[in-house]
PDB file of C-alpha atoms in Angstrom:
ATOM      1  CA  MET A   1     -16.382  -9.882 -29.027  1.00 51.00           C
ATOM      2  CA  THR A   2     -16.934 -12.878 -31.406  1.00 59.00           C
ATOM      3  CA  ASP A   3     -15.191 -10.613 -34.082  1.00 89.00           C
ATOM      4  CA  LEU A   4     -12.150 -10.401 -31.812  1.00 94.00           C
ATOM      5  CA  LEU A   5     -11.966 -14.088 -31.257  1.00 94.00           C
ATOM      6  CA  GLU A   6     -12.116 -14.721 -34.930  1.00 94.00           C
ATOM      7  CA  ARG A   7      -9.465 -12.079 -35.497  1.00 94.00           C
ATOM      8  CA  LEU A   8      -7.139 -13.690 -33.012  1.00 95.00           C
ATOM      9  CA  ARG A   9      -7.613 -17.149 -34.578  1.00 93.00           C
ATOM     10  CA  ARG A  10      -7.229 -16.202 -38.140  1.00 92.00           C
ATOM     11  CA  GLY A  11      -4.536 -13.540 -37.886  1.00 89.00           C
ATOM     12  CA  PRO A  12      -2.652 -11.639 -38.874  1.00 90.00           C
ATOM     13  CA  CYS A  13      -0.965 -10.815 -35.586  1.00 95.00           C
ATOM     14  CA  LEU A  14      -2.906  -8.124 -33.633  1.00 97.00           C
ATOM     15  CA  LEU A  15      -0.760  -5.164 -32.741  1.00 98.00           C
ATOM     16  CA  LEU A  16      -1.231  -4.022 -29.169  1.00 98.00           C
ATOM     17  CA  ASP A  17      -0.111  -0.858 -27.371  1.00 98.00           C
ATOM     18  CA  GLY A  18       2.951  -0.298 -25.335  1.00 98.00           C
ATOM     19  CA  GLY A  19       3.686   0.825 -21.758  1.00 96.00           C
ATOM     20  CA  PHE A  20       1.003   2.813 -20.108  1.00 96.00           C
ATOM     21  CA  GLY A  21       2.222   3.609 -16.606  1.00 92.00           C
ATOM     22  CA  SER A  22       5.630   4.674 -17.927  1.00 91.00           C
ATOM     23  CA  GLU A  23       3.864   7.076 -20.322  1.00 94.00           C
ATOM     24  CA  LEU A  24       1.915   8.594 -17.453  1.00 95.00           C
ATOM     25  CA  ILE A  25       5.022   9.005 -15.444  1.00 91.00           C
ATOM     26  CA  ALA A  26       6.513  10.879 -18.330  1.00 90.00           C
ATOM     27  CA  ARG A  27       3.480  13.206 -18.168  1.00 93.00           C
ATOM     28  CA  GLY A  28       4.067  13.819 -14.481  1.00 93.00           C
ATOM     29  CA  LEU A  29       2.553  11.022 -12.533  1.00 93.00           C
ATOM     30  CA  GLU A  30       4.605  10.739  -9.343  1.00 90.00           C
ATOM     31  CA  ALA A  31       6.151   7.446  -8.130  1.00 81.00           C
ATOM     32  CA  GLY A  32       3.694   5.601  -5.949  1.00 84.00           C
ATOM     33  CA  ALA A  33       0.648   7.661  -7.096  1.00 91.00           C
ATOM     34  CA  SER A  34      -2.451   5.907  -8.452  1.00 94.00           C
ATOM     35  CA  PRO A  35      -2.867   5.926 -12.255  1.00 96.00           C
ATOM     36  CA  ASP A  36      -6.508   5.436 -11.631  1.00 97.00           C
ATOM     37  CA  ARG A  37      -6.929   8.860 -10.015  1.00 97.00           C
ATOM     38  CA  TRP A  38      -5.655  10.313 -13.326  1.00 97.00           C
ATOM     39  CA  THR A  39      -8.651   8.716 -15.042  1.00 98.00           C
ATOM     40  CA  LEU A  40     -10.881  11.063 -13.010  1.00 97.00           C
ATOM     41  CA  GLU A  41      -8.744  14.143 -12.512  1.00 97.00           C
ATOM     42  CA  ARG A  42      -6.544  14.173 -15.629  1.00 97.00           C
ATOM     43  CA  PRO A  43      -8.580  12.398 -18.328  1.00 98.00           C
ATOM     44  CA  ALA A  44      -6.950  14.434 -21.125  1.00 98.00           C
ATOM     45  CA  ASP A  45      -3.616  13.001 -20.296  1.00 97.00           C
ATOM     46  CA  VAL A  46      -4.944   9.401 -20.157  1.00 98.00           C
ATOM     47  CA  LEU A  47      -6.744   9.918 -23.539  1.00 98.00           C
ATOM     48  CA  GLY A  48      -3.601  11.478 -24.985  1.00 98.00           C
ATOM     49  CA  VAL A  49      -1.614   8.255 -24.215  1.00 98.00           C
ATOM     50  CA  HIS A  50      -4.263   6.154 -25.859  1.00 98.00           C
ATOM     51  CA  ARG A  51      -4.430   8.389 -28.901  1.00 98.00           C
ATOM     52  CA  ALA A  52      -0.689   8.321 -29.344  1.00 98.00           C
ATOM     53  CA  TYR A  53      -0.697   4.601 -29.545  1.00 98.00           C
ATOM     54  CA  VAL A  54      -3.586   4.469 -31.997  1.00 98.00           C
ATOM     55  CA  GLU A  55      -1.696   6.972 -34.135  1.00 98.00           C
ATOM     56  CA  ALA A  56       1.318   4.739 -33.958  1.00 98.00           C
ATOM     57  CA  GLY A  57      -0.668   1.829 -35.275  1.00 98.00           C
ATOM     58  CA  SER A  58      -2.098  -0.070 -32.203  1.00 98.00           C
ATOM     59  CA  GLU A  59      -5.118  -2.014 -33.168  1.00 98.00           C
ATOM     60  CA  ALA A  60      -6.044  -2.960 -29.619  1.00 98.00           C
ATOM     61  CA  ILE A  61      -5.391  -0.679 -26.644  1.00 98.00           C
ATOM     62  CA  HIS A  62      -5.670  -1.395 -22.902  1.00 98.00           C
ATOM     63  CA  ALA A  63      -7.956   0.770 -20.822  1.00 98.00           C
ATOM     64  CA  ASN A  64      -6.485   2.302 -17.604  1.00 98.00           C
ATOM     65  CA  THR A  65      -7.992  -0.410 -15.421  1.00 98.00           C
ATOM     66  CA  PHE A  66      -4.794  -2.373 -14.398  1.00 98.00           C
ATOM     67  CA  GLY A  67      -5.092  -1.329 -10.810  1.00 96.00           C
ATOM     68  CA  ALA A  68      -8.792  -0.639 -10.617  1.00 97.00           C
ATOM     69  CA  ASN A  69      -9.797  -3.617  -8.404  1.00 96.00           C
ATOM     70  CA  ARG A  70     -11.096  -2.996  -4.955  1.00 96.00           C
ATOM     71  CA  ALA A  71      -7.924  -4.384  -3.236  1.00 93.00           C
ATOM     72  CA  ARG A  72      -5.666  -1.931  -4.983  1.00 95.00           C
ATOM     73  CA  LEU A  73      -8.032   1.057  -4.977  1.00 96.00           C
ATOM     74  CA  GLU A  74      -8.428   0.795  -1.153  1.00 95.00           C
ATOM     75  CA  ARG A  75      -4.717   1.682  -0.801  1.00 93.00           C
ATOM     76  CA  HIS A  76      -5.379   4.959  -2.390  1.00 95.00           C
ATOM     77  CA  GLY A  77      -8.736   5.836  -0.836  1.00 96.00           C
ATOM     78  CA  LEU A  78     -10.509   5.169  -4.139  1.00 97.00           C
ATOM     79  CA  ALA A  79     -12.532   2.019  -3.485  1.00 96.00           C
ATOM     80  CA  GLY A  80     -15.695   3.881  -3.163  1.00 96.00           C
ATOM     81  CA  ARG A  81     -15.317   5.082  -6.785  1.00 97.00           C
ATOM     82  CA  ILE A  82     -14.597   1.695  -8.336  1.00 98.00           C
ATOM     83  CA  GLU A  83     -17.471   1.746 -10.837  1.00 98.00           C
ATOM     84  CA  GLU A  84     -16.783   5.380 -11.808  1.00 98.00           C
ATOM     85  CA  ILE A  85     -13.124   4.623 -12.350  1.00 98.00           C
ATOM     86  CA  ASN A  86     -13.616   1.544 -14.480  1.00 98.00           C
ATOM     87  CA  HIS A  87     -16.418   2.970 -16.575  1.00 98.00           C
ATOM     88  CA  ALA A  88     -14.562   6.222 -17.242  1.00 98.00           C
ATOM     89  CA  ALA A  89     -11.276   4.352 -18.105  1.00 98.00           C
ATOM     90  CA  VAL A  90     -13.105   2.309 -20.806  1.00 98.00           C
ATOM     91  CA  ARG A  91     -14.884   5.355 -22.139  1.00 98.00           C
ATOM     92  CA  LEU A  92     -11.611   7.147 -22.539  1.00 98.00           C
ATOM     93  CA  ALA A  93     -10.029   4.147 -24.305  1.00 98.00           C
ATOM     94  CA  ARG A  94     -13.019   3.830 -26.656  1.00 98.00           C
ATOM     95  CA  GLU A  95     -12.732   7.550 -27.490  1.00 98.00           C
ATOM     96  CA  ALA A  96      -9.205   7.138 -28.812  1.00 98.00           C
ATOM     97  CA  GLY A  97     -10.547   5.269 -31.791  1.00 97.00           C
ATOM     98  CA  ALA A  98      -8.835   1.836 -31.686  1.00 97.00           C
ATOM     99  CA  PRO A  99     -10.738  -1.148 -33.347  1.00 97.00           C
ATOM    100  CA  TYR A 100     -10.550  -3.097 -30.063  1.00 98.00           C
ATOM    101  CA  VAL A 101     -10.467  -2.077 -26.368  1.00 98.00           C
ATOM    102  CA  PHE A 102      -9.201  -4.449 -23.762  1.00 98.00           C
ATOM    103  CA  ALA A 103      -9.949  -4.125 -20.083  1.00 98.00           C
ATOM    104  CA  ASP A 104      -6.542  -4.395 -18.375  1.00 98.00           C
ATOM    105  CA  ILE A 105      -6.645  -6.584 -15.239  1.00 98.00           C
ATOM    106  CA  GLY A 106      -3.619  -6.454 -13.032  1.00 98.00           C
ATOM    107  CA  PRO A 107      -2.756  -8.426  -9.860  1.00 96.00           C
ATOM    108  CA  SER A 108      -4.408  -7.730  -6.423  1.00 93.00           C
ATOM    109  CA  GLY A 109      -1.009  -6.566  -5.099  1.00 89.00           C
ATOM    110  CA  GLU A 110      -1.026  -9.144  -2.395  1.00 90.00           C
ATOM    111  CA  HIS A 111       0.453 -12.768  -2.306  1.00 89.00           C
ATOM    112  CA  LEU A 112      -0.815 -15.971  -0.627  1.00 89.00           C
ATOM    113  CA  PRO A 113       0.849 -17.107   2.616  1.00 88.00           C
ATOM    114  CA  PRO A 114       3.654 -17.537   3.532  1.00 89.00           C
ATOM    115  CA  VAL A 115       4.744 -14.647   1.291  1.00 90.00           C
ATOM    116  CA  GLY A 116       1.750 -12.483   1.885  1.00 88.00           C
ATOM    117  CA  ARG A 117      -1.685 -12.382   3.540  1.00 88.00           C
ATOM    118  CA  ALA A 118      -4.095 -12.816   0.677  1.00 87.00           C
ATOM    119  CA  ASN A 119      -6.569 -15.731   0.413  1.00 90.00           C
ATOM    120  CA  LEU A 120      -8.375 -17.198  -2.673  1.00 92.00           C
ATOM    121  CA  ASP A 121     -11.732 -15.899  -1.547  1.00 93.00           C
ATOM    122  CA  GLU A 122     -10.439 -12.335  -1.506  1.00 93.00           C
ATOM    123  CA  TRP A 123      -8.845 -12.778  -4.970  1.00 95.00           C
ATOM    124  CA  ARG A 124     -12.031 -14.172  -6.328  1.00 96.00           C
ATOM    125  CA  GLY A 125     -14.134 -11.397  -4.867  1.00 96.00           C
ATOM    126  CA  ALA A 126     -11.844  -8.631  -6.231  1.00 96.00           C
ATOM    127  CA  PHE A 127     -11.657  -9.985  -9.745  1.00 98.00           C
ATOM    128  CA  GLU A 128     -15.285 -10.991 -10.061  1.00 98.00           C
ATOM    129  CA  GLU A 129     -16.457  -7.593  -8.861  1.00 98.00           C
ATOM    130  CA  GLN A 130     -14.180  -5.766 -11.437  1.00 98.00           C
ATOM    131  CA  GLY A 131     -15.367  -8.246 -14.079  1.00 98.00           C
ATOM    132  CA  ARG A 132     -19.082  -7.460 -13.456  1.00 98.00           C
ATOM    133  CA  ILE A 133     -18.458  -3.671 -13.514  1.00 98.00           C
ATOM    134  CA  LEU A 134     -16.535  -3.903 -16.692  1.00 98.00           C
ATOM    135  CA  ALA A 135     -18.992  -6.221 -18.442  1.00 97.00           C
ATOM    136  CA  ASP A 136     -21.374  -3.289 -18.782  1.00 93.00           C
ATOM    137  CA  THR A 137     -18.862  -1.132 -20.615  1.00 96.00           C
ATOM    138  CA  GLY A 138     -18.609  -3.041 -23.938  1.00 94.00           C
ATOM    139  CA  VAL A 139     -14.970  -4.002 -23.638  1.00 97.00           C
ATOM    140  CA  ASP A 140     -13.940  -6.521 -26.446  1.00 97.00           C
ATOM    141  CA  ALA A 141     -11.836  -8.558 -23.977  1.00 98.00           C
ATOM    142  CA  PHE A 142     -10.257  -8.885 -20.565  1.00 98.00           C
ATOM    143  CA  HIS A 143      -6.467  -9.061 -20.497  1.00 98.00           C
ATOM    144  CA  VAL A 144      -5.085 -10.369 -17.193  1.00 98.00           C
ATOM    145  CA  GLU A 145      -1.541  -9.111 -17.175  1.00 98.00           C
ATOM    146  CA  THR A 146       1.714  -9.313 -15.133  1.00 98.00           C
ATOM    147  CA  MET A 147       0.824 -12.084 -12.871  1.00 98.00           C
ATOM    148  CA  THR A 148       3.720 -13.516 -10.871  1.00 97.00           C
ATOM    149  CA  ASP A 149       1.753 -16.383  -9.438  1.00 97.00           C
ATOM    150  CA  LEU A 150      -0.038 -18.916 -11.653  1.00 98.00           C
ATOM    151  CA  ARG A 151      -2.704 -19.425  -8.943  1.00 97.00           C
ATOM    152  CA  GLU A 152      -3.645 -15.763  -9.053  1.00 98.00           C
ATOM    153  CA  GLY A 153      -3.738 -15.830 -12.905  1.00 98.00           C
ATOM    154  CA  LEU A 154      -6.062 -18.854 -12.806  1.00 98.00           C
ATOM    155  CA  THR A 155      -8.226 -17.277 -10.089  1.00 98.00           C
ATOM    156  CA  ALA A 156      -8.605 -14.078 -12.129  1.00 98.00           C
ATOM    157  CA  LEU A 157      -9.387 -16.052 -15.319  1.00 98.00           C
ATOM    158  CA  GLU A 158     -12.059 -18.205 -13.605  1.00 98.00           C
ATOM    159  CA  SER A 159     -13.565 -15.188 -11.794  1.00 98.00           C
ATOM    160  CA  LEU A 160     -13.762 -13.070 -14.932  1.00 98.00           C
ATOM    161  CA  ARG A 161     -15.326 -15.892 -16.902  1.00 98.00           C
ATOM    162  CA  ARG A 162     -17.902 -16.316 -14.147  1.00 98.00           C
ATOM    163  CA  ALA A 163     -18.707 -12.550 -14.085  1.00 97.00           C
ATOM    164  CA  ALA A 164     -18.872 -12.168 -17.829  1.00 97.00           C
ATOM    165  CA  PRO A 165     -18.977 -15.512 -19.727  1.00 97.00           C
ATOM    166  CA  LYS A 166     -19.295 -13.894 -23.148  1.00 95.00           C
ATOM    167  CA  ILE A 167     -16.159 -11.843 -22.993  1.00 97.00           C
ATOM    168  CA  PRO A 168     -12.885 -13.475 -24.016  1.00 97.00           C
ATOM    169  CA  VAL A 169     -10.054 -13.507 -21.410  1.00 98.00           C
ATOM    170  CA  LEU A 170      -6.338 -13.397 -22.350  1.00 98.00           C
ATOM    171  CA  VAL A 171      -3.847 -14.143 -19.541  1.00 98.00           C
ATOM    172  CA  SER A 172      -0.189 -13.115 -19.439  1.00 98.00           C
ATOM    173  CA  LEU A 173       2.186 -14.117 -16.681  1.00 98.00           C
ATOM    174  CA  THR A 174       5.515 -12.460 -16.118  1.00 98.00           C
ATOM    175  CA  PHE A 175       8.536 -14.684 -16.209  1.00 98.00           C
ATOM    176  CA  GLU A 176      12.263 -14.324 -15.245  1.00 97.00           C
ATOM    177  CA  ARG A 177      15.016 -16.115 -17.255  1.00 97.00           C
ATOM    178  CA  LYS A 178      16.829 -18.733 -15.002  1.00 96.00           C
ATOM    179  CA  LYS A 179      19.489 -21.216 -15.925  1.00 95.00           C
ATOM    180  CA  ARG A 180      16.804 -23.917 -16.009  1.00 94.00           C
ATOM    181  CA  GLY A 181      14.383 -21.888 -18.177  1.00 96.00           C
ATOM    182  CA  PHE A 182      11.684 -19.343 -17.662  1.00 98.00           C
ATOM    183  CA  PHE A 183       9.812 -19.183 -14.354  1.00 98.00           C
ATOM    184  CA  THR A 184       7.570 -16.784 -12.537  1.00 98.00           C
ATOM    185  CA  LEU A 185       8.603 -15.114  -9.327  1.00 95.00           C
ATOM    186  CA  MET A 186       6.674 -17.825  -7.440  1.00 95.00           C
ATOM    187  CA  GLY A 187       8.441 -20.618  -9.374  1.00 96.00           C
ATOM    188  CA  ASP A 188       5.851 -21.515 -11.994  1.00 97.00           C
ATOM    189  CA  PRO A 189       7.467 -22.974 -15.098  1.00 97.00           C
ATOM    190  CA  LEU A 190       6.640 -21.505 -18.471  1.00 97.00           C
ATOM    191  CA  LEU A 191       5.194 -24.456 -20.308  1.00 91.00           C
ATOM    192  CA  GLY A 192       3.100 -26.024 -17.646  1.00 95.00           C
ATOM    193  CA  SER A 193       1.655 -22.632 -16.659  1.00 97.00           C
ATOM    194  CA  LEU A 194       0.578 -21.687 -20.276  1.00 97.00           C
ATOM    195  CA  THR A 195      -1.058 -25.228 -20.723  1.00 96.00           C
ATOM    196  CA  ARG A 196      -3.041 -24.883 -17.460  1.00 97.00           C
ATOM    197  CA  LEU A 197      -4.267 -21.460 -18.418  1.00 98.00           C
ATOM    198  CA  ARG A 198      -5.318 -22.648 -21.821  1.00 97.00           C
ATOM    199  CA  ASP A 199      -7.087 -25.564 -20.397  1.00 97.00           C
ATOM    200  CA  ALA A 200      -8.992 -23.360 -18.035  1.00 98.00           C
ATOM    201  CA  GLY A 201     -10.428 -21.410 -20.898  1.00 98.00           C
ATOM    202  CA  ALA A 202      -8.146 -18.553 -21.724  1.00 98.00           C
ATOM    203  CA  ALA A 203      -8.557 -17.255 -25.283  1.00 97.00           C
ATOM    204  CA  ALA A 204      -4.877 -16.582 -25.512  1.00 98.00           C
ATOM    205  CA  VAL A 205      -1.998 -17.017 -23.052  1.00 98.00           C
ATOM    206  CA  GLY A 206       1.523 -15.487 -22.992  1.00 98.00           C
ATOM    207  CA  ALA A 207       3.973 -13.290 -21.162  1.00 98.00           C
ATOM    208  CA  ASN A 208       4.447  -9.651 -20.472  1.00 98.00           C
ATOM    209  CA  CYS A 209       6.851  -7.353 -18.512  1.00 96.00           C
ATOM    210  CA  THR A 210      10.206  -8.223 -16.836  1.00 95.00           C
ATOM    211  CA  LEU A 211      11.957  -9.527 -19.958  1.00 96.00           C
ATOM    212  CA  ALA A 212      13.490  -7.523 -22.843  1.00 96.00           C
ATOM    213  CA  SER A 213      12.556  -8.271 -26.357  1.00 97.00           C
ATOM    214  CA  GLY A 214      15.515 -10.668 -26.985  1.00 97.00           C
ATOM    215  CA  ASP A 215      14.662 -12.934 -24.026  1.00 97.00           C
ATOM    216  CA  MET A 216      10.952 -12.604 -24.843  1.00 98.00           C
ATOM    217  CA  ARG A 217      11.665 -13.885 -28.365  1.00 97.00           C
ATOM    218  CA  ASP A 218      13.390 -16.964 -26.893  1.00 97.00           C
ATOM    219  CA  LEU A 219      10.554 -17.509 -24.438  1.00 98.00           C
ATOM    220  CA  ALA A 220       8.149 -17.376 -27.342  1.00 98.00           C
ATOM    221  CA  ARG A 221      10.072 -19.923 -29.264  1.00 97.00           C
ATOM    222  CA  GLU A 222       9.849 -22.337 -26.325  1.00 97.00           C
ATOM    223  CA  ALA A 223       6.182 -21.694 -25.943  1.00 97.00           C
ATOM    224  CA  LEU A 224       5.476 -22.280 -29.675  1.00 96.00           C
ATOM    225  CA  ALA A 225       7.397 -25.505 -29.558  1.00 93.00           C
ATOM    226  CA  SER A 226       5.431 -26.794 -26.678  1.00 89.00           C
ATOM    227  CA  THR A 227       1.779 -25.667 -26.784  1.00 91.00           C
ATOM    228  CA  ASP A 228      -0.894 -25.219 -29.399  1.00 93.00           C
ATOM    229  CA  ALA A 229      -2.467 -22.248 -27.629  1.00 96.00           C
ATOM    230  CA  LEU A 230      -2.853 -18.780 -29.190  1.00 98.00           C
ATOM    231  CA  LEU A 231      -0.070 -16.628 -27.720  1.00 98.00           C
ATOM    232  CA  ALA A 232       0.495 -13.001 -26.897  1.00 98.00           C
ATOM    233  CA  PHE A 233       3.791 -11.328 -25.939  1.00 98.00           C
ATOM    234  CA  GLN A 234       4.766  -7.760 -24.604  1.00 98.00           C
ATOM    235  CA  PRO A 235       8.384  -7.334 -23.554  1.00 98.00           C
ATOM    236  CA  ASN A 236       9.898  -4.443 -21.784  1.00 97.00           C
ATOM    237  CA  ALA A 237      12.225  -1.882 -23.505  1.00 95.00           C
ATOM    238  CA  GLY A 238      15.287  -3.568 -22.240  1.00 84.00           C
ATOM    239  CA  THR A 239      16.501  -3.750 -18.634  1.00 79.00           C
ATOM    240  CA  PRO A 240      15.539  -0.785 -16.387  1.00 75.00           C
ATOM    241  CA  VAL A 241      18.256   1.432 -15.131  1.00 77.00           C
ATOM    242  CA  LEU A 242      17.818   3.977 -12.232  1.00 71.00           C
ATOM    243  CA  ALA A 243      19.654   7.186 -13.086  1.00 69.00           C
ATOM    244  CA  GLY A 244      19.164  10.500 -11.440  1.00 68.00           C
ATOM    245  CA  GLY A 245      16.220   9.292  -9.517  1.00 68.00           C
ATOM    246  CA  ARG A 246      14.431   8.144 -12.732  1.00 73.00           C
ATOM    247  CA  THR A 247      13.947   4.768 -14.254  1.00 75.00           C
ATOM    248  CA  THR A 248      15.238   4.640 -17.892  1.00 79.00           C
ATOM    249  CA  TYR A 249      15.359   1.981 -20.554  1.00 85.00           C
ATOM    250  CA  ALA A 250      18.249   1.650 -23.032  1.00 83.00           C
ATOM    251  CA  GLN A 251      16.675  -0.320 -25.849  1.00 92.00           C
ATOM    252  CA  SER A 252      16.014   1.320 -29.163  1.00 95.00           C
ATOM    253  CA  PRO A 253      12.617   1.023 -30.961  1.00 97.00           C
ATOM    254  CA  GLY A 254      14.449  -0.491 -33.920  1.00 97.00           C
ATOM    255  CA  GLU A 255      16.081  -3.307 -31.983  1.00 97.00           C
ATOM    256  CA  PHE A 256      12.764  -4.044 -30.240  1.00 97.00           C
ATOM    257  CA  ALA A 257      11.040  -4.264 -33.675  1.00 97.00           C
ATOM    258  CA  GLU A 258      13.649  -6.482 -35.131  1.00 96.00           C
ATOM    259  CA  ASP A 259      13.377  -8.936 -32.257  1.00 96.00           C
ATOM    260  CA  LEU A 260       9.645  -9.189 -32.504  1.00 97.00           C
ATOM    261  CA  ALA A 261       9.216  -9.142 -36.219  1.00 94.00           C
ATOM    262  CA  PRO A 262       9.725 -12.881 -36.744  1.00 94.00           C
ATOM    263  CA  LEU A 263       7.030 -13.526 -34.185  1.00 96.00           C
ATOM    264  CA  ALA A 264       4.517 -11.330 -35.968  1.00 94.00           C
ATOM    265  CA  ILE A 265       4.414 -13.738 -38.951  1.00 92.00           C
ATOM    266  CA  THR A 266       4.429 -16.921 -36.961  1.00 94.00           C
ATOM    267  CA  PRO A 267       1.203 -18.954 -36.746  1.00 93.00           C
ATOM    268  CA  ARG A 268      -0.420 -18.948 -33.332  1.00 96.00           C
ATOM    269  CA  VAL A 269       1.206 -15.710 -32.225  1.00 97.00           C
ATOM    270  CA  ALA A 270      -2.064 -13.767 -31.942  1.00 97.00           C
ATOM    271  CA  ALA A 271      -0.959 -10.487 -30.400  1.00 98.00           C
ATOM    272  CA  LEU A 272       2.199  -8.523 -29.892  1.00 98.00           C
ATOM    273  CA  GLY A 273       2.908  -5.302 -28.055  1.00 98.00           C
ATOM    274  CA  GLY A 274       5.187  -3.591 -25.402  1.00 98.00           C
ATOM    275  CA  CYS A 275       5.303  -3.203 -21.740  1.00 97.00           C
ATOM    276  CA  CYS A 276       7.370  -1.039 -19.360  1.00 94.00           C
ATOM    277  CA  GLY A 277       9.532   1.550 -21.044  1.00 95.00           C
ATOM    278  CA  THR A 278       8.043   1.068 -24.486  1.00 97.00           C
ATOM    279  CA  ASP A 279       6.223   4.109 -25.973  1.00 97.00           C
ATOM    280  CA  PRO A 280       4.490   4.985 -29.255  1.00 98.00           C
ATOM    281  CA  ARG A 281       7.875   4.995 -31.020  1.00 98.00           C
ATOM    282  CA  PHE A 282       8.277   1.329 -30.345  1.00 98.00           C
ATOM    283  CA  ILE A 283       4.773   0.390 -31.638  1.00 98.00           C
ATOM    284  CA  ARG A 284       5.300   2.562 -34.691  1.00 98.00           C
ATOM    285  CA  ALA A 285       8.714   0.807 -35.429  1.00 98.00           C
ATOM    286  CA  LEU A 286       7.113  -2.580 -34.953  1.00 97.00           C
ATOM    287  CA  ARG A 287       4.174  -1.653 -37.236  1.00 97.00           C
ATOM    288  CA  ALA A 288       6.689  -0.524 -39.892  1.00 96.00           C
ATOM    289  CA  ARG A 289       8.708  -3.623 -39.556  1.00 95.00           C
ATOM    290  CA  MET A 290       5.696  -5.835 -39.899  1.00 91.00           C
ATOM    291  CA  SER A 291       4.793  -4.167 -43.218  1.00 83.00           C
ATOM    292  CA  ARG A 292       8.196  -4.911 -44.720  1.00 73.00           C
ATOM    293  CA  PRO A 293       8.817  -8.113 -46.611  1.00 57.00           C
ATOM    294  CA  ALA A 294       8.459 -11.113 -44.239  1.00 56.00           C
ATOM    295  CA  ALA A 295      11.200 -12.178 -41.881  1.00 59.00           C
ATOM    296  CA  VAL A 296      11.934 -15.771 -41.114  1.00 59.00           C
ATOM    297  CA  PRO A 297       9.179 -16.968 -38.679  1.00 67.00           C
ATOM    298  CA  ALA A 298      10.256 -17.749 -35.131  1.00 66.00           C
TER     299      ALA A 298
END
């Protein structure tokens, strides 16, 4: 864990994996089904996705724990197997052979009033429980991802640090591009949000999902100009399009790699990877682009 923190601080940029849920869907996961069930029932497919990313060049991969908190597992009748699911997911990720394994921590799936019915105590309980379970698995870091509400991101960060003080926590919010700049779905602005997360003790902060690589590159430039935090970025493979009942993404791996390459050699960009729609081809293209002569830093 100390080794990971040193790696993030000194560089070079750590190459993460890409989309996980979209890769399981490509292998047959039905819409609305629980990816966590596949950890138990189809472990070879979960391991196959991890290994494909490691072979493509990923140095850090995310265990299949994004939805493995009690609040989300209850919706699929799996809450009673929460420890088994989290432990098995990390074991499969470690078996893939990446130098680092991150525990992926997704949102609870419920918002605070008046949008939803959640409350802070429920959030704290769910994240702290998952953190305690994962602390025994030897993960190198927690990565809180795809948070649309800064309050939930902060709650997850604080709860995980309480559950496992020695494990670094990275936090990525998901932003939309508006005329006035980048904001989460709940209206949290980019720069103030990243600063609050850094001040709360996040090892690195950043953004994932929602945005394609071109918009994410622009978001990164704004973040670099306004905060001294270590940063992580994972864009989608373009804008999703529904065709024939399937969600597809039009961006090419080469375009994705060209957009992110300047970030890879920019100080304080600690980690880069992909999110929805990206697959091992995107990571392979980014790895190849990072090994070529340096682009102009962002």
